[in-house]
PDB file of C-alpha atoms in Angstrom:
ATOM      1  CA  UNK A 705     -21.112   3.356   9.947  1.00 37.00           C
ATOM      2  CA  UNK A 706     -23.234   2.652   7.004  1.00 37.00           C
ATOM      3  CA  UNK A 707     -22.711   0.728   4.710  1.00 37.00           C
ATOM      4  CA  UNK A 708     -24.431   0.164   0.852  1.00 38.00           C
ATOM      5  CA  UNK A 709     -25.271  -2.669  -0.225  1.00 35.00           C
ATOM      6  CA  UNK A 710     -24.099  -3.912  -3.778  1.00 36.00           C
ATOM      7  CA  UNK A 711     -26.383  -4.333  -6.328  1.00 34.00           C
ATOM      8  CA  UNK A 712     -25.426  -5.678  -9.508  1.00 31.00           C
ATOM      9  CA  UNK A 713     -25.950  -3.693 -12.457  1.00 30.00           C
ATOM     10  CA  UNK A 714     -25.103  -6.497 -15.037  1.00 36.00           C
ATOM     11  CA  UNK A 715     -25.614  -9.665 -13.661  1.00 32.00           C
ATOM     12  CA  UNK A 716     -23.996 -11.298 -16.723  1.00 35.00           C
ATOM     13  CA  UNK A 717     -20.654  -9.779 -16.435  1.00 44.00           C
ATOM     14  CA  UNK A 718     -20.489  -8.480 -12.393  1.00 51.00           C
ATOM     15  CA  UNK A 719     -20.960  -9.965  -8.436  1.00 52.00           C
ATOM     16  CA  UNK A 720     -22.876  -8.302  -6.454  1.00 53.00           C
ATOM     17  CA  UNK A 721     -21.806  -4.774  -8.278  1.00 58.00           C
ATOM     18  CA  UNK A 722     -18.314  -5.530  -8.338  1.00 61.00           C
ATOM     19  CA  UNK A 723     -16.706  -6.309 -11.722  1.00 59.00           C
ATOM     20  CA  UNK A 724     -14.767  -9.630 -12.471  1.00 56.00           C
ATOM     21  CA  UNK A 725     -11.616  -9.645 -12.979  1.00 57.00           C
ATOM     22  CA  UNK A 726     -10.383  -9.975 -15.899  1.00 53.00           C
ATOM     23  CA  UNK A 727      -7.415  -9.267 -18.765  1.00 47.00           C
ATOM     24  CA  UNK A 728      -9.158  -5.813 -19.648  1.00 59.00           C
ATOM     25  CA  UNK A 729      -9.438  -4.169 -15.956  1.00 72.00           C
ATOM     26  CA  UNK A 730      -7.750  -6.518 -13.524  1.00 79.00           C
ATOM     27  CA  UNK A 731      -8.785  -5.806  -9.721  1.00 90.00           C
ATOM     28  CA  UNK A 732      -5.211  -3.800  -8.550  1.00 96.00           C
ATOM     29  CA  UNK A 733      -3.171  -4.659  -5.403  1.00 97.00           C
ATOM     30  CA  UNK A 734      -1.171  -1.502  -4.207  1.00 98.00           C
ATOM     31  CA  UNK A 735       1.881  -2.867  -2.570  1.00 97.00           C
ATOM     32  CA  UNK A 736       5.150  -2.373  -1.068  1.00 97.00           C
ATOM     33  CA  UNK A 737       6.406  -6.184  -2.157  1.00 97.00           C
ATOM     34  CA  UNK A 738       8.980  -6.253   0.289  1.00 97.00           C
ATOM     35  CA  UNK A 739       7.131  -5.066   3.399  1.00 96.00           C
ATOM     36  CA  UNK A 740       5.353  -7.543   5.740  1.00 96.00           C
ATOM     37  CA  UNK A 741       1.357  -6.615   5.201  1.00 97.00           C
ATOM     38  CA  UNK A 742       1.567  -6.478   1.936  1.00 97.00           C
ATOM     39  CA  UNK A 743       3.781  -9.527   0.864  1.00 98.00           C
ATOM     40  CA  UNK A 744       1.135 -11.298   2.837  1.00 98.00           C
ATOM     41  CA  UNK A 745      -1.391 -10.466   0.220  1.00 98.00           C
ATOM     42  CA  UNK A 746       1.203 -11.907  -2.326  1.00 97.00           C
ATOM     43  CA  UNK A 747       1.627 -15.112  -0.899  1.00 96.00           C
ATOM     44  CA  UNK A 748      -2.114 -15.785  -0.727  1.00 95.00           C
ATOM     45  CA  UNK A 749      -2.770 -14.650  -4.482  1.00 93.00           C
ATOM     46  CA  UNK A 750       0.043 -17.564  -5.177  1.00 92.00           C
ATOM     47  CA  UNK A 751      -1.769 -19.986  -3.330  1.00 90.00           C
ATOM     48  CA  UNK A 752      -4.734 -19.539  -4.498  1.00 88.00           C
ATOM     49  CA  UNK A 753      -3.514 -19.552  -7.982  1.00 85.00           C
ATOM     50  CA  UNK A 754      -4.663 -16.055  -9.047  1.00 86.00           C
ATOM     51  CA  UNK A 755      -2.521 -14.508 -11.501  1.00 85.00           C
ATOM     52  CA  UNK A 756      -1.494 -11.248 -12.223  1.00 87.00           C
ATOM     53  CA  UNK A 757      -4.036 -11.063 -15.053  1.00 84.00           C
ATOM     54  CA  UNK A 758      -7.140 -11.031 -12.262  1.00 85.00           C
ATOM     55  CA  UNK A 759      -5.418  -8.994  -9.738  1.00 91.00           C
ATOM     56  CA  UNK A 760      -2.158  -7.217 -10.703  1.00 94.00           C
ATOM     57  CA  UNK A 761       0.378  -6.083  -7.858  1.00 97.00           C
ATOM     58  CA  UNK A 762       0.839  -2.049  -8.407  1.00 97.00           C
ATOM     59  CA  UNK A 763       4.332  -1.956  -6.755  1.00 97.00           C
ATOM     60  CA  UNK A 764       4.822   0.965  -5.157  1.00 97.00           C
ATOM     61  CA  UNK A 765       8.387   2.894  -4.178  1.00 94.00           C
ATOM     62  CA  UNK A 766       9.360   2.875  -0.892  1.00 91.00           C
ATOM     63  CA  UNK A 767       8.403   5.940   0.673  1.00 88.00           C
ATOM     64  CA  UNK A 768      12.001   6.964   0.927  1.00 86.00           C
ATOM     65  CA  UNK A 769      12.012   6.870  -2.940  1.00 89.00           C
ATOM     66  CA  UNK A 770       8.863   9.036  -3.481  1.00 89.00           C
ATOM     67  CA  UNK A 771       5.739   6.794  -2.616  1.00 90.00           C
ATOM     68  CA  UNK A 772       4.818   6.561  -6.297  1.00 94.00           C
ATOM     69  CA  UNK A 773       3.581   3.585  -8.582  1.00 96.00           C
ATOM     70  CA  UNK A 774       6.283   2.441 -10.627  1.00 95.00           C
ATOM     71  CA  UNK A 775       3.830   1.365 -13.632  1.00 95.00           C
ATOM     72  CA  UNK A 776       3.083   4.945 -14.882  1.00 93.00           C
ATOM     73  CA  UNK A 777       0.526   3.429 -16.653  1.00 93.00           C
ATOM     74  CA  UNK A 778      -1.783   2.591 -13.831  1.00 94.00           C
ATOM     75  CA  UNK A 779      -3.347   5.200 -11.677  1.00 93.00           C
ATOM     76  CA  UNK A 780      -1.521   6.808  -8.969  1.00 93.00           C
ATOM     77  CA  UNK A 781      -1.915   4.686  -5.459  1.00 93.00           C
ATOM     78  CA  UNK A 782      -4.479   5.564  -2.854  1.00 94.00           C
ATOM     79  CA  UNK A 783      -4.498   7.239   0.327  1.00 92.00           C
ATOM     80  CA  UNK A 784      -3.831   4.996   3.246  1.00 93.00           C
ATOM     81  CA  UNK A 785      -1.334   2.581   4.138  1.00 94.00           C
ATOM     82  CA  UNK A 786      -0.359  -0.321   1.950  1.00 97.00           C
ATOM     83  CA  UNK A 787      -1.273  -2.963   1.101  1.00 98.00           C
ATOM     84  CA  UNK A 788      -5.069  -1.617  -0.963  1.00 98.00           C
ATOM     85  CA  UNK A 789      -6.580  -3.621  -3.364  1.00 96.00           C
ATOM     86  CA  UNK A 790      -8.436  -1.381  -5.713  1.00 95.00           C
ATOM     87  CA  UNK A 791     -11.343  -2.981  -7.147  1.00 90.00           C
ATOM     88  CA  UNK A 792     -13.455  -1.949 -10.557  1.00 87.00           C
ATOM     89  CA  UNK A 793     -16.992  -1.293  -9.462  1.00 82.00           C
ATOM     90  CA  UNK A 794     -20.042   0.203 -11.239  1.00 77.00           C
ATOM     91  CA  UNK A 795     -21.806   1.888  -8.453  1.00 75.00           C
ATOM     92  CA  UNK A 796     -21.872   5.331  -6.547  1.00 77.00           C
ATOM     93  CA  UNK A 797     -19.709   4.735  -4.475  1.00 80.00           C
ATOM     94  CA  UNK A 798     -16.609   4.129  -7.196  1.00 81.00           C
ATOM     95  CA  UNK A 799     -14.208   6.881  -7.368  1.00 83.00           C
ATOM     96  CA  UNK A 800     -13.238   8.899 -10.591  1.00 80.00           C
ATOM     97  CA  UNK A 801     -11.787   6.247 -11.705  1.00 81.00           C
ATOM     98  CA  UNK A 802     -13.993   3.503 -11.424  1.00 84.00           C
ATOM     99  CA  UNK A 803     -13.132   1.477  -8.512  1.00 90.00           C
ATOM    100  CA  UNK A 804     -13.498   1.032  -4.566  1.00 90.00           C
ATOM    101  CA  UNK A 805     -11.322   0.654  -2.245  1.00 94.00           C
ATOM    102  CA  UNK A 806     -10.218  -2.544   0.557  1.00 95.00           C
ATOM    103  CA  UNK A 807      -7.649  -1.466   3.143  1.00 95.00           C
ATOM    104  CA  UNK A 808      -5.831  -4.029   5.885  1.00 96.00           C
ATOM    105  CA  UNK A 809      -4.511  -7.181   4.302  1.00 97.00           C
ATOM    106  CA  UNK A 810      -6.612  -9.151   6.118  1.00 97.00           C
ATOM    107  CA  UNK A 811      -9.421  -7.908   4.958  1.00 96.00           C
ATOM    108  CA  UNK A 812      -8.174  -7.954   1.464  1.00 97.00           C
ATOM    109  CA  UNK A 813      -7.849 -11.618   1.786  1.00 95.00           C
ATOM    110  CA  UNK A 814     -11.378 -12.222   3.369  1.00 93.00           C
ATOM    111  CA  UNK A 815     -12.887 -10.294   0.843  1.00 91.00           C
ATOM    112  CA  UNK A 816     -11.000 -12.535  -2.095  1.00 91.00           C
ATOM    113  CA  UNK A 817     -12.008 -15.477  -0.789  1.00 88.00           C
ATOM    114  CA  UNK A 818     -15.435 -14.875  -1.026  1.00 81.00           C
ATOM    115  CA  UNK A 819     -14.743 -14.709  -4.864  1.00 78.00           C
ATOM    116  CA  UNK A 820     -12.180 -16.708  -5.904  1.00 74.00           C
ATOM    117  CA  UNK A 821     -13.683 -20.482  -4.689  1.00 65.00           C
ATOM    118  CA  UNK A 822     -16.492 -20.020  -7.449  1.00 58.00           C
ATOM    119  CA  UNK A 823     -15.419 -20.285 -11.226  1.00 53.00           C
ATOM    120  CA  UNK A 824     -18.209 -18.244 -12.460  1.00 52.00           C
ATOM    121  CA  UNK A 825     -17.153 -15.242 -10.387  1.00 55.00           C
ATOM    122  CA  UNK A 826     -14.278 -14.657 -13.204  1.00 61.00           C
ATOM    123  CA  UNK A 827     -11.361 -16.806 -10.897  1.00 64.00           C
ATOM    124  CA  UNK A 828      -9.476 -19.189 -13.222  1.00 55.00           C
ATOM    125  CA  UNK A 829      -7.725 -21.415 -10.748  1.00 54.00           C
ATOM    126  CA  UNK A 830      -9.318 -21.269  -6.833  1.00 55.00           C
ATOM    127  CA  UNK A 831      -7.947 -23.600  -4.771  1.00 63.00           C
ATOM    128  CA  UNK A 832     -10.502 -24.286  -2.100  1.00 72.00           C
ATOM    129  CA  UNK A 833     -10.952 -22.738   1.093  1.00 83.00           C
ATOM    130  CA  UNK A 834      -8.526 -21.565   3.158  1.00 91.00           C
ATOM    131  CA  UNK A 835     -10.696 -20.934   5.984  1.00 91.00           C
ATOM    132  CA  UNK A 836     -12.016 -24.292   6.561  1.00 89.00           C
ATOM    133  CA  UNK A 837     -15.047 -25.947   5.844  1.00 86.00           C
ATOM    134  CA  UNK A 838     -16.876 -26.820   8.975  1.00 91.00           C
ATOM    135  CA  UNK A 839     -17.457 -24.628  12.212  1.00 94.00           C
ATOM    136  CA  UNK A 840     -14.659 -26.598  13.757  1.00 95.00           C
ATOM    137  CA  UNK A 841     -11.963 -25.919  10.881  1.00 92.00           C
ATOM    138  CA  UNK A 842     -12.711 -22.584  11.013  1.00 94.00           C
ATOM    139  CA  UNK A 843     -12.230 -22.075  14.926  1.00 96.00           C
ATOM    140  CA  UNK A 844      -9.266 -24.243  14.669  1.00 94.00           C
ATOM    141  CA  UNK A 845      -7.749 -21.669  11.103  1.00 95.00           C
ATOM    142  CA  UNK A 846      -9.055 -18.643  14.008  1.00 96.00           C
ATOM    143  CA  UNK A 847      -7.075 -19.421  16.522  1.00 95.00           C
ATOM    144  CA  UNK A 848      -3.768 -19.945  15.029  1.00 95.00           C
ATOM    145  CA  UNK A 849      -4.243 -17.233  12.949  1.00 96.00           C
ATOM    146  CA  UNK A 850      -5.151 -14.874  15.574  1.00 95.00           C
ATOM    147  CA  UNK A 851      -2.155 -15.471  17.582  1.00 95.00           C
ATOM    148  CA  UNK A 852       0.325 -15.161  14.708  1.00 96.00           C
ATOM    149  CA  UNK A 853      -1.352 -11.578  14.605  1.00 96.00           C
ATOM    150  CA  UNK A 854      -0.705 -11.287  17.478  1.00 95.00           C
ATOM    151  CA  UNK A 855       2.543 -11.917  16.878  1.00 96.00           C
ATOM    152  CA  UNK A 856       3.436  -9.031  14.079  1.00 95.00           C
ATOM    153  CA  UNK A 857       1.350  -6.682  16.430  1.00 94.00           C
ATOM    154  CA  UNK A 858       3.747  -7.887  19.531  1.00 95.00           C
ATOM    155  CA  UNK A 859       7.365  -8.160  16.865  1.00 97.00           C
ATOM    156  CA  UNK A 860       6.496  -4.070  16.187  1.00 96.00           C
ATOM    157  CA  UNK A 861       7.751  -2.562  20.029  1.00 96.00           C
ATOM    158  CA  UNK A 862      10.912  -5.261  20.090  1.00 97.00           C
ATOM    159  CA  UNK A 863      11.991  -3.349  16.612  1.00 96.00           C
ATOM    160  CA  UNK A 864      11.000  -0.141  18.139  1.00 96.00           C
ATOM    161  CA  UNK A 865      13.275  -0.014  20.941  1.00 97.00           C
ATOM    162  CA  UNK A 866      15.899  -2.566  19.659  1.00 97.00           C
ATOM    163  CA  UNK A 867      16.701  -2.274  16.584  1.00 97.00           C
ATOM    164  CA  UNK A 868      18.284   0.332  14.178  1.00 95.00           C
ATOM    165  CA  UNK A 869      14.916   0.342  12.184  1.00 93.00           C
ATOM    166  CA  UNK A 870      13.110   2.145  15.817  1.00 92.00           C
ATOM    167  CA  UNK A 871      13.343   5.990  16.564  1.00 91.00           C
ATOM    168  CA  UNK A 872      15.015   5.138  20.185  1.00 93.00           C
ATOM    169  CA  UNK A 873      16.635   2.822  21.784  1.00 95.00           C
ATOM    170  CA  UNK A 874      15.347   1.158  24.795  1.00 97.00           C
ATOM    171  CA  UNK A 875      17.048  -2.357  25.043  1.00 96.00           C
ATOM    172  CA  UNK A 876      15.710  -4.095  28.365  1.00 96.00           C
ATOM    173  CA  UNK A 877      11.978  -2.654  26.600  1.00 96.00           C
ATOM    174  CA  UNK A 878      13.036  -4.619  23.439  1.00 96.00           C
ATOM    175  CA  UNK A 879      13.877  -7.909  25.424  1.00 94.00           C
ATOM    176  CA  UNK A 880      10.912  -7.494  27.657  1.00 92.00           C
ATOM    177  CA  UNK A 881       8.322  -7.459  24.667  1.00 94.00           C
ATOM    178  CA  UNK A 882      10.569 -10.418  23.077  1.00 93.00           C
ATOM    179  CA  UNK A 883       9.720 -12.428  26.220  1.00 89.00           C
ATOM    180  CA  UNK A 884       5.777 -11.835  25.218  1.00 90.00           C
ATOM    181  CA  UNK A 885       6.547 -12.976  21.445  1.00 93.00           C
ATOM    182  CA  UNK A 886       8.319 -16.249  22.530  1.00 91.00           C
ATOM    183  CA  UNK A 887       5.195 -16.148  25.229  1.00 89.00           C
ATOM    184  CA  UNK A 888       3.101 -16.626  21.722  1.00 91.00           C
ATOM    185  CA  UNK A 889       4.914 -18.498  19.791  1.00 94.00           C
ATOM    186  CA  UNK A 890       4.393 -21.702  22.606  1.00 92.00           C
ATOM    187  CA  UNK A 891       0.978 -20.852  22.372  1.00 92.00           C
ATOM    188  CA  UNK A 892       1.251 -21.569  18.365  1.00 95.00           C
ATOM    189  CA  UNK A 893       3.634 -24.360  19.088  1.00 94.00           C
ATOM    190  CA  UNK A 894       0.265 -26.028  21.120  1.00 91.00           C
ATOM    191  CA  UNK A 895      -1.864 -25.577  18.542  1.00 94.00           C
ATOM    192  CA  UNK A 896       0.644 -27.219  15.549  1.00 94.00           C
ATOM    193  CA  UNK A 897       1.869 -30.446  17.728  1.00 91.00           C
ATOM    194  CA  UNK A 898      -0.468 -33.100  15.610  1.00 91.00           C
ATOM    195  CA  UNK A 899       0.196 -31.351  12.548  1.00 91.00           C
ATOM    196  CA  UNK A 900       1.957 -32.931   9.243  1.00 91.00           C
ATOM    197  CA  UNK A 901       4.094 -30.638   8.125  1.00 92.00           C
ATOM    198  CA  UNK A 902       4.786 -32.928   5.257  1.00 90.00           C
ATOM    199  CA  UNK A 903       1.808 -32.238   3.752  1.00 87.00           C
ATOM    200  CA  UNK A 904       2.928 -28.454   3.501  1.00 90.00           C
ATOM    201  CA  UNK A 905       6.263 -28.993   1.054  1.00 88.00           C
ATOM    202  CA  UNK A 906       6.627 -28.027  -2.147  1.00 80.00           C
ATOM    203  CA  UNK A 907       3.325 -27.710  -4.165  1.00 66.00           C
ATOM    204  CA  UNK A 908       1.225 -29.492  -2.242  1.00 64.00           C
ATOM    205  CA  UNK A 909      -1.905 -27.204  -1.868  1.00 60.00           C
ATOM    206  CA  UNK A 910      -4.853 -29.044   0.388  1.00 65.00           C
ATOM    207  CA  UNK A 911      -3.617 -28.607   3.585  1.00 78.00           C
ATOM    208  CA  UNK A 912      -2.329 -24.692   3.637  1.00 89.00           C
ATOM    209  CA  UNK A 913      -4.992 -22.235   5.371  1.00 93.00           C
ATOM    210  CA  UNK A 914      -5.407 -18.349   6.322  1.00 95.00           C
ATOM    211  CA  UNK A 915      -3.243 -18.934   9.315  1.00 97.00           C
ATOM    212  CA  UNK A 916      -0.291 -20.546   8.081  1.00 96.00           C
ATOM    213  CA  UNK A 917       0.334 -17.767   5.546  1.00 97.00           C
ATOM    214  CA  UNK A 918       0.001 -15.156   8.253  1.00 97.00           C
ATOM    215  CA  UNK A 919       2.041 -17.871  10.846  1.00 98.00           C
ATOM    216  CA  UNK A 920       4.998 -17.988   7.532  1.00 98.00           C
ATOM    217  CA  UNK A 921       4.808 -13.947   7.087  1.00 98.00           C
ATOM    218  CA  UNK A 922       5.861 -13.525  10.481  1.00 98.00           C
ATOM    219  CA  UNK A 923       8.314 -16.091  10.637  1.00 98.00           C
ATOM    220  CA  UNK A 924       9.883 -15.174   7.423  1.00 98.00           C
ATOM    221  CA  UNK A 925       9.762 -11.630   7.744  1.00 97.00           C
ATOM    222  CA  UNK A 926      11.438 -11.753  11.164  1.00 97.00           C
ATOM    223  CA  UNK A 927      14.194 -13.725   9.776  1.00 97.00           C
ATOM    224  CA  UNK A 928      14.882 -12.584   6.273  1.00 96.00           C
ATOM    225  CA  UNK A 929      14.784  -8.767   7.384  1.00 96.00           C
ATOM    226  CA  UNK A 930      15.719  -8.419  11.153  1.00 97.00           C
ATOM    227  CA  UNK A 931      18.741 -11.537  11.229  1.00 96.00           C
ATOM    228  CA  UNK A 932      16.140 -13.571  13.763  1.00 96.00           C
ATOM    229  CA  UNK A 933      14.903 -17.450  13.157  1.00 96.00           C
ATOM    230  CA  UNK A 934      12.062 -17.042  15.852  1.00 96.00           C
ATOM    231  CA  UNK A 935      11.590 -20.781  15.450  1.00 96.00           C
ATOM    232  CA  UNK A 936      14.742 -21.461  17.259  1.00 91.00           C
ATOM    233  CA  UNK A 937      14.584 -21.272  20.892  1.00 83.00           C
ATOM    234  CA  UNK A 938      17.646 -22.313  23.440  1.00 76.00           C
ATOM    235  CA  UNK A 939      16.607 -25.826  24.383  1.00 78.00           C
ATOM    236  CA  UNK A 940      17.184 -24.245  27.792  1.00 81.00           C
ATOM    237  CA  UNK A 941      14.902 -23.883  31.073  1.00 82.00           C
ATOM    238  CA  UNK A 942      13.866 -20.189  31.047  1.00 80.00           C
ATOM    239  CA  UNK A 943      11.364 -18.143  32.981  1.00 78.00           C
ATOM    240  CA  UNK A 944       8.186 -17.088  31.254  1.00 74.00           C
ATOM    241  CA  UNK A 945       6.622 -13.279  31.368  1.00 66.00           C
ATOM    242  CA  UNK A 946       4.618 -15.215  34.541  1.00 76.00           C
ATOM    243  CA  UNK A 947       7.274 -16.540  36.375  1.00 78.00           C
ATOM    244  CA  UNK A 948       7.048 -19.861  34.886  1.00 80.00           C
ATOM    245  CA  UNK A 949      10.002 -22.270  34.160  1.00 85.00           C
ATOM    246  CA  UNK A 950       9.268 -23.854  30.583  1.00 82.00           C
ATOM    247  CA  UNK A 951      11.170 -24.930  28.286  1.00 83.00           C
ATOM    248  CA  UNK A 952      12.338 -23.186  25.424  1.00 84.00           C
ATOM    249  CA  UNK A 953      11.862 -24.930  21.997  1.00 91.00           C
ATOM    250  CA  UNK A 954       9.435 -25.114  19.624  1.00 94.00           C
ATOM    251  CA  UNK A 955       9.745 -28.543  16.999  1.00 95.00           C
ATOM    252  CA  UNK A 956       6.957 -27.872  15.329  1.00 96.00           C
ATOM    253  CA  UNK A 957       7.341 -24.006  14.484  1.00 97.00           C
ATOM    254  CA  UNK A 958      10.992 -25.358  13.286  1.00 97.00           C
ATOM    255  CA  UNK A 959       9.105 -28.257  10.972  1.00 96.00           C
ATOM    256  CA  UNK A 960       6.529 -25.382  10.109  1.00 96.00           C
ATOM    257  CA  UNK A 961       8.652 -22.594   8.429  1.00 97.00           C
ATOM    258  CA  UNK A 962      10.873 -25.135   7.044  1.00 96.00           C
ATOM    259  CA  UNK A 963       8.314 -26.785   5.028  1.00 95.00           C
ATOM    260  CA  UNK A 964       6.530 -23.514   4.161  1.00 95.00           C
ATOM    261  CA  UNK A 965       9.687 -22.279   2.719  1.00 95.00           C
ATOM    262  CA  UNK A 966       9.841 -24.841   0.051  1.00 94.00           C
ATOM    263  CA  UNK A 967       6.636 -23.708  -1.222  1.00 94.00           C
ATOM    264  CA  UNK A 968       6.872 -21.418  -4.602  1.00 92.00           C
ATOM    265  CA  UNK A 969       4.670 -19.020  -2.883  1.00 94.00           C
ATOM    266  CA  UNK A 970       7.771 -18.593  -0.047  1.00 95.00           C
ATOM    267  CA  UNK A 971      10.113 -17.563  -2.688  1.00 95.00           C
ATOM    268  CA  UNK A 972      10.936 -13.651  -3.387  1.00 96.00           C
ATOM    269  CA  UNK A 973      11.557 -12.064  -6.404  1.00 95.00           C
ATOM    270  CA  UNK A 974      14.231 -10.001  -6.557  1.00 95.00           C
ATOM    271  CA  UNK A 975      13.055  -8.335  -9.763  1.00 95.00           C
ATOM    272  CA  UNK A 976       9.769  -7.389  -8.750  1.00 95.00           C
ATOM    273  CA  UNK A 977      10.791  -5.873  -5.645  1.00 95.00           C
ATOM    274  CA  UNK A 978      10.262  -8.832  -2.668  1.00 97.00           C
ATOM    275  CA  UNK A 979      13.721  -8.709  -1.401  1.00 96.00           C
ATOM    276  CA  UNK A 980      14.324  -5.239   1.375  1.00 95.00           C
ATOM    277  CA  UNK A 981      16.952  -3.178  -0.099  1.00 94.00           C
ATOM    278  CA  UNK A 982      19.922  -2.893   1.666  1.00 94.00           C
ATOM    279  CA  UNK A 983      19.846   0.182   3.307  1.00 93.00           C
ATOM    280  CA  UNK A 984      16.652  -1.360   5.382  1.00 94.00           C
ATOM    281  CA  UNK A 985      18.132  -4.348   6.296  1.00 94.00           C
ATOM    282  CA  UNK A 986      21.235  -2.708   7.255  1.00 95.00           C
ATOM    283  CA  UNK A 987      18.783  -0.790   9.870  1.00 96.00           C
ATOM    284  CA  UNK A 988      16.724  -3.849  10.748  1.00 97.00           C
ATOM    285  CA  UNK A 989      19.581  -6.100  11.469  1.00 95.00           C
ATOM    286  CA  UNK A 990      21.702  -3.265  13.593  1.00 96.00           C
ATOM    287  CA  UNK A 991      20.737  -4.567  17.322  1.00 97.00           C
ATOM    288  CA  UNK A 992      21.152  -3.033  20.767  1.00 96.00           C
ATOM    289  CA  UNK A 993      23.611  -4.688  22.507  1.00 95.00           C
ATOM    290  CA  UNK A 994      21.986  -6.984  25.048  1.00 94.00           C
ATOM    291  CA  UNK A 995      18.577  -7.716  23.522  1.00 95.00           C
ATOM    292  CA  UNK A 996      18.915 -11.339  21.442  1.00 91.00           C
TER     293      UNK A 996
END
């Protein structure tokens, strides 16, 4: 696929074709708050310290509820699954309405970061890079952040089949696939066992990266929706998905989420729609007999 490459039509006031944010046309997230992918997005835009004013969240109802934007005032979402940050751009490729389009919330957050660690790109507030800033930082970020993908992708066939949120119930395939998450999570548990969490509490902003706020999403999501602290393992000898006796606990996941969860970024609004309304959780939290 082909893609266009930006030119700026008014150096003074864009990058690289795409307009600044600011108080007049803010760039537009299109979110379900209370959903995983999206709420992801949310928690980076706190820690990076962009406010609504440079990228407003267009919360959108639950499809359940009709799918539409509840700010009448902004235009109606785009096609495609949720989160999309809608971005002003003068350029052929801009809709109707003067914007393109970023889909995935991973790639909403790689394409943010290229703009928000320079001031004169229109960012008030960035707070460094979350991606590290040497080959080895980055690899490091990568490979925590690819297994807590990994993760969400692995979490989405134990709701399937075991849960009250799946369209059939297949219990022994719900506890098989948890057996690959917990597989993961030791994998993660590696990777964090000379890490600080300390330096993660409360507002303390130097040390968070890419791959913790994907690592927290999962975690959190997990628990606050579906009834299940993944962090907390037996403390018992079990067998692995290869046969393998190990022991399951992970110390550091548990020091992880615990610190992340102070962090203001952590904390949902009820108001703006970051809590799952009830009906949901009742569905998420209903579990087939024989799977936890």
């Amino acid at each position: 696929m082909a893609y266009n490459v930006f030119q700026p039509p008014k150096p003074v006031t864009t990058v690289a074709g795409v307009v600044a944010p600011s108080p007049t046309k803010p760039w537009l997230l299109y979110a379900y708050p209370w959903m995983p992918f999206p709420r992801r997005v949310i928690i980076y835009l706190r820690e990076k310290g962009i406010p609504e004013s440079q990228v407003k969240i267009a919360r959108v109802q639950d499809p359940k509820f009709g799918n539409n934007v509840m700010d009448t005032s902004l235009p109606p979402r785009p096609s495609g699954s949720l989160p999309i940050l809608a971005v002003p751009y003068e350029g052929q490729d801009a809709d109707e309405k003067g914007y393109i389009y970023i889909r995935q919330a991973n790639a909403i957050m790689y394409f943010l970061e290229e703009f928000c660690n320079d001031f004169q790109y229109g960012f008030t507030r960035p707070n460094g890079s979350f991606l590290g800033k040497t080959p080895l930082e980055r690899a490091r970020i990568a490979e925590v952040m690819c297994l807590a993908e990994e993760l969400m992708v692995a979490w989405n066939p134990v709701r399937t089949f075991g849960t009250g949120a799946g369209p059939i119930s297949i219990p022994e395939a719900s506890k098989e696939m948890l057996r690959w998450v917990r597989r993961a999570l030791g994998t993660v548990e590696h990777f964090l066992k000379d890490r600080d969490m300390m330096l993660l509490e409360g507002g303390k902003t130097l040390q968070v990266n890419m791959a913790d706020i994907v690592l927290y999403n999962f975690l959190e999501f997990v628990h606050d929706c579906y009834g299940v602290d993944m962090t907390l393992g037996s403390g018992e000898m079990v067998e692995d998905v290869y046969g393998r006796q190990v022991k399951e606990e992970f110390p550091k996941l548990v020091e992880f989420y615990q610190a992340f969860k102070t962090r203001g970024s952590a904390k949902r609004d009820v108001e703006k729609g970051e809590v799952a309304p009830e009906y949901a959780k009742n569905m998420m939290s209903k579990w087939a007999d024989g799977v936890l």
